[in-house]
PDB file of C-alpha atoms in Angstrom:
ATOM      1  CA  MET A   1      52.298  56.502  59.777  1.00 46.00           C
ATOM      2  CA  SER A   2      50.761  55.331  63.040  1.00 45.00           C
ATOM      3  CA  ALA A   3      50.834  51.800  64.391  1.00 46.00           C
ATOM      4  CA  ALA A   4      47.081  51.437  63.782  1.00 45.00           C
ATOM      5  CA  SER A   5      47.547  52.444  60.140  1.00 44.00           C
ATOM      6  CA  ARG A   6      50.438  50.008  59.699  1.00 44.00           C
ATOM      7  CA  SER A   7      48.548  47.111  61.243  1.00 43.00           C
ATOM      8  CA  GLY A   8      46.017  47.231  58.416  1.00 46.00           C
ATOM      9  CA  ASN A   9      42.987  46.964  60.700  1.00 48.00           C
ATOM     10  CA  GLY A  10      41.683  50.352  59.529  1.00 48.00           C
ATOM     11  CA  GLU A  11      41.223  51.717  63.046  1.00 48.00           C
ATOM     12  CA  LYS A  12      42.001  55.363  63.774  1.00 50.00           C
ATOM     13  CA  PRO A  13      44.783  56.066  66.271  1.00 49.00           C
ATOM     14  CA  ALA A  14      43.387  56.370  69.801  1.00 61.00           C
ATOM     15  CA  GLY A  15      43.879  59.270  72.154  1.00 74.00           C
ATOM     16  CA  ARG A  16      42.674  62.845  72.212  1.00 74.00           C
ATOM     17  CA  PHE A  17      46.156  64.305  71.648  1.00 71.00           C
ATOM     18  CA  ARG A  18      46.776  62.073  68.608  1.00 69.00           C
ATOM     19  CA  ARG A  19      43.408  63.012  67.026  1.00 66.00           C
ATOM     20  CA  MET A  20      44.126  66.719  67.629  1.00 64.00           C
ATOM     21  CA  LEU A  21      47.587  66.340  66.081  1.00 62.00           C
ATOM     22  CA  ASP A  22      46.094  64.568  63.037  1.00 66.00           C
ATOM     23  CA  ARG A  23      43.521  67.374  62.548  1.00 61.00           C
ATOM     24  CA  LEU A  24      46.204  70.070  62.793  1.00 61.00           C
ATOM     25  CA  SER A  25      48.405  68.318  60.236  1.00 60.00           C
ATOM     26  CA  SER A  26      45.547  67.844  57.720  1.00 61.00           C
ATOM     27  CA  SER A  27      44.854  70.455  55.076  1.00 73.00           C
ATOM     28  CA  GLN A  28      41.554  72.363  55.081  1.00 69.00           C
ATOM     29  CA  GLU A  29      40.552  70.573  51.863  1.00 69.00           C
ATOM     30  CA  ASP A  30      41.184  67.149  53.466  1.00 70.00           C
ATOM     31  CA  LEU A  31      39.059  68.098  56.469  1.00 66.00           C
ATOM     32  CA  GLU A  32      36.198  69.332  54.256  1.00 75.00           C
ATOM     33  CA  SER A  33      36.370  66.165  52.129  1.00 68.00           C
ATOM     34  CA  GLU A  34      36.222  63.987  55.251  1.00 76.00           C
ATOM     35  CA  GLU A  35      33.240  65.957  56.582  1.00 75.00           C
ATOM     36  CA  LEU A  36      31.396  65.660  53.245  1.00 70.00           C
ATOM     37  CA  GLN A  37      31.993  61.893  53.124  1.00 72.00           C
ATOM     38  CA  GLU A  38      30.661  61.505  56.674  1.00 77.00           C
ATOM     39  CA  ASP A  39      27.585  63.571  55.729  1.00 74.00           C
ATOM     40  CA  SER A  40      27.007  61.407  52.662  1.00 72.00           C
ATOM     41  CA  GLN A  41      27.152  58.224  54.747  1.00 72.00           C
ATOM     42  CA  ALA A  42      24.882  59.671  57.474  1.00 75.00           C
ATOM     43  CA  SER A  43      22.313  60.727  54.841  1.00 80.00           C
ATOM     44  CA  GLY A  44      22.102  57.213  53.412  1.00 87.00           C
ATOM     45  CA  CYS A  45      23.392  58.428  50.055  1.00 90.00           C
ATOM     46  CA  THR A  46      25.729  56.700  47.608  1.00 93.00           C
ATOM     47  CA  ARG A  47      29.296  58.017  47.425  1.00 92.00           C
ATOM     48  CA  ILE A  48      29.857  59.618  44.021  1.00 94.00           C
ATOM     49  CA  SER A  49      33.025  57.560  43.528  1.00 93.00           C
ATOM     50  CA  ASP A  50      30.874  54.400  43.808  1.00 94.00           C
ATOM     51  CA  CYS A  51      28.326  55.523  41.168  1.00 94.00           C
ATOM     52  CA  GLY A  52      28.336  53.593  37.898  1.00 93.00           C
ATOM     53  CA  ASP A  53      26.985  54.386  34.441  1.00 95.00           C
ATOM     54  CA  ARG A  54      23.170  54.135  34.143  1.00 96.00           C
ATOM     55  CA  GLN A  55      22.782  53.474  37.857  1.00 96.00           C
ATOM     56  CA  ILE A  56      19.898  55.158  39.714  1.00 97.00           C
ATOM     57  CA  VAL A  57      21.452  56.967  42.676  1.00 96.00           C
ATOM     58  CA  LYS A  58      20.873  59.410  45.502  1.00 96.00           C
ATOM     59  CA  VAL A  59      23.938  61.546  46.229  1.00 96.00           C
ATOM     60  CA  THR A  60      24.723  64.519  48.433  1.00 94.00           C
ATOM     61  CA  GLY A  61      27.503  67.082  48.494  1.00 92.00           C
ATOM     62  CA  THR A  62      28.452  70.699  47.983  1.00 92.00           C
ATOM     63  CA  LEU A  63      28.064  72.619  44.739  1.00 95.00           C
ATOM     64  CA  ARG A  64      31.512  73.824  43.683  1.00 94.00           C
ATOM     65  CA  THR A  65      30.661  75.631  40.456  1.00 96.00           C
ATOM     66  CA  VAL A  66      27.475  76.737  38.698  1.00 97.00           C
ATOM     67  CA  THR A  67      27.573  77.786  35.029  1.00 96.00           C
ATOM     68  CA  LEU A  68      25.174  78.462  32.177  1.00 95.00           C
ATOM     69  CA  ARG A  69      26.294  76.402  29.199  1.00 91.00           C
ATOM     70  CA  PRO A  70      24.026  75.833  26.190  1.00 89.00           C
ATOM     71  CA  ARG A  71      23.708  72.243  24.916  1.00 84.00           C
ATOM     72  CA  ALA A  72      22.549  71.790  21.317  1.00 85.00           C
ATOM     73  CA  GLY A  73      21.168  75.343  21.297  1.00 88.00           C
ATOM     74  CA  VAL A  74      19.131  74.819  24.494  1.00 91.00           C
ATOM     75  CA  PRO A  75      20.059  76.669  27.700  1.00 94.00           C
ATOM     76  CA  ALA A  76      21.485  74.360  30.362  1.00 95.00           C
ATOM     77  CA  LEU A  77      22.369  75.163  33.953  1.00 97.00           C
ATOM     78  CA  GLU A  78      25.354  73.027  35.003  1.00 96.00           C
ATOM     79  CA  ALA A  79      26.721  72.568  38.507  1.00 97.00           C
ATOM     80  CA  GLU A  80      29.565  70.449  39.868  1.00 97.00           C
ATOM     81  CA  LEU A  81      28.552  68.463  42.972  1.00 96.00           C
ATOM     82  CA  PHE A  82      31.409  67.235  45.197  1.00 93.00           C
ATOM     83  CA  ASP A  83      30.971  64.783  48.093  1.00 92.00           C
ATOM     84  CA  GLY A  84      34.581  64.364  49.252  1.00 88.00           C
ATOM     85  CA  SER A  85      35.153  61.184  47.229  1.00 90.00           C
ATOM     86  CA  ALA A  86      34.559  62.475  43.668  1.00 92.00           C
ATOM     87  CA  ALA A  87      32.567  65.015  41.666  1.00 95.00           C
ATOM     88  CA  LEU A  88      29.702  64.780  39.216  1.00 96.00           C
ATOM     89  CA  ASP A  89      27.973  67.264  36.937  1.00 97.00           C
ATOM     90  CA  VAL A  90      24.327  68.091  37.613  1.00 97.00           C
ATOM     91  CA  VAL A  91      22.591  69.505  34.521  1.00 96.00           C
ATOM     92  CA  TRP A  92      19.150  71.090  34.248  1.00 96.00           C
ATOM     93  CA  LEU A  93      18.217  71.360  30.566  1.00 94.00           C
ATOM     94  CA  GLY A  94      16.119  74.364  29.524  1.00 95.00           C
ATOM     95  CA  ARG A  95      16.981  76.347  32.654  1.00 95.00           C
ATOM     96  CA  ARG A  96      19.004  79.535  32.871  1.00 94.00           C
ATOM     97  CA  SER A  97      18.917  79.712  36.670  1.00 95.00           C
ATOM     98  CA  ILE A  98      17.312  78.073  39.691  1.00 96.00           C
ATOM     99  CA  VAL A  99      16.847  79.923  42.971  1.00 95.00           C
ATOM    100  CA  GLY A 100      19.203  78.487  45.609  1.00 95.00           C
ATOM    101  CA  ILE A 101      21.508  76.706  43.139  1.00 96.00           C
ATOM    102  CA  GLU A 102      24.772  78.507  43.863  1.00 96.00           C
ATOM    103  CA  PRO A 103      28.389  77.621  44.700  1.00 95.00           C
ATOM    104  CA  GLY A 104      28.878  76.500  48.303  1.00 93.00           C
ATOM    105  CA  ARG A 105      25.303  75.241  48.726  1.00 94.00           C
ATOM    106  CA  ARG A 106      24.767  71.671  49.924  1.00 93.00           C
ATOM    107  CA  MET A 107      22.175  69.530  48.224  1.00 95.00           C
ATOM    108  CA  ILE A 108      20.852  66.014  47.757  1.00 95.00           C
ATOM    109  CA  ALA A 109      20.224  64.930  44.152  1.00 97.00           C
ATOM    110  CA  SER A 110      18.756  61.737  42.739  1.00 97.00           C
ATOM    111  CA  GLY A 111      18.392  60.326  39.264  1.00 97.00           C
ATOM    112  CA  ARG A 112      20.130  58.109  36.719  1.00 97.00           C
ATOM    113  CA  ILE A 113      23.874  58.554  36.201  1.00 97.00           C
ATOM    114  CA  ALA A 114      25.110  59.046  32.645  1.00 96.00           C
ATOM    115  CA  MET A 115      28.710  59.166  31.481  1.00 95.00           C
ATOM    116  CA  SER A 116      29.648  62.092  29.238  1.00 91.00           C
ATOM    117  CA  HIS A 117      33.254  62.668  28.144  1.00 91.00           C
ATOM    118  CA  GLY A 118      34.484  60.490  31.024  1.00 92.00           C
ATOM    119  CA  ARG A 119      32.533  62.393  33.709  1.00 94.00           C
ATOM    120  CA  ARG A 120      29.494  61.343  35.720  1.00 97.00           C
ATOM    121  CA  VAL A 121      26.395  63.436  34.912  1.00 97.00           C
ATOM    122  CA  LEU A 122      22.890  63.673  36.377  1.00 97.00           C
ATOM    123  CA  PHE A 123      20.423  65.241  33.921  1.00 96.00           C
ATOM    124  CA  ASN A 124      17.331  66.999  35.343  1.00 96.00           C
ATOM    125  CA  PRO A 125      17.618  65.321  38.769  1.00 97.00           C
ATOM    126  CA  LYS A 126      15.180  65.450  41.628  1.00 97.00           C
ATOM    127  CA  TYR A 127      16.928  67.593  44.216  1.00 97.00           C
ATOM    128  CA  GLU A 128      16.637  68.924  47.737  1.00 96.00           C
ATOM    129  CA  LEU A 129      18.576  71.934  48.936  1.00 96.00           C
ATOM    130  CA  ARG A 130      20.039  71.537  52.415  1.00 90.00           C
ATOM    131  CA  PRO A 131      19.207  74.289  54.945  1.00 87.00           C
ATOM    132  CA  LEU A 132      21.736  77.107  54.963  1.00 76.00           C
ATOM    133  CA  GLY A 133      22.401  76.670  58.698  1.00 64.00           C
ATOM    134  CA  GLN A 134      23.964  73.251  58.036  1.00 52.00           C
ATOM    135  CA  GLU A 135      26.868  74.639  56.025  1.00 48.00           C
TER     136      GLU A 135
END
């Protein structure tokens, strides 16, 4: 633990060598999570971990999984969106597929959060796919 971390002021340790050492000692998953959180903040979106039930939100992140799972006999395309802080399920009812909705794709989604079985869910959100060059 660095002196800056121990002091409780929340500042990152200074110095190019120290930053390089911190990056080398972080796992790839930690680095990706940090990058996603920075992207979320820069986009003016709400962090998924800060989203509450029935709140209208705009979130951004990377799709981890995309599956076709019927709900009450109706086809439903489900995707898990991860922003580095938490994940939520994005569900399009009545859809079997949507062009561009695939694992690894970044997107911005907005709508009203619902809680289902302890997980955050966005049903039929407005969405914007991020350009492929930004991944």
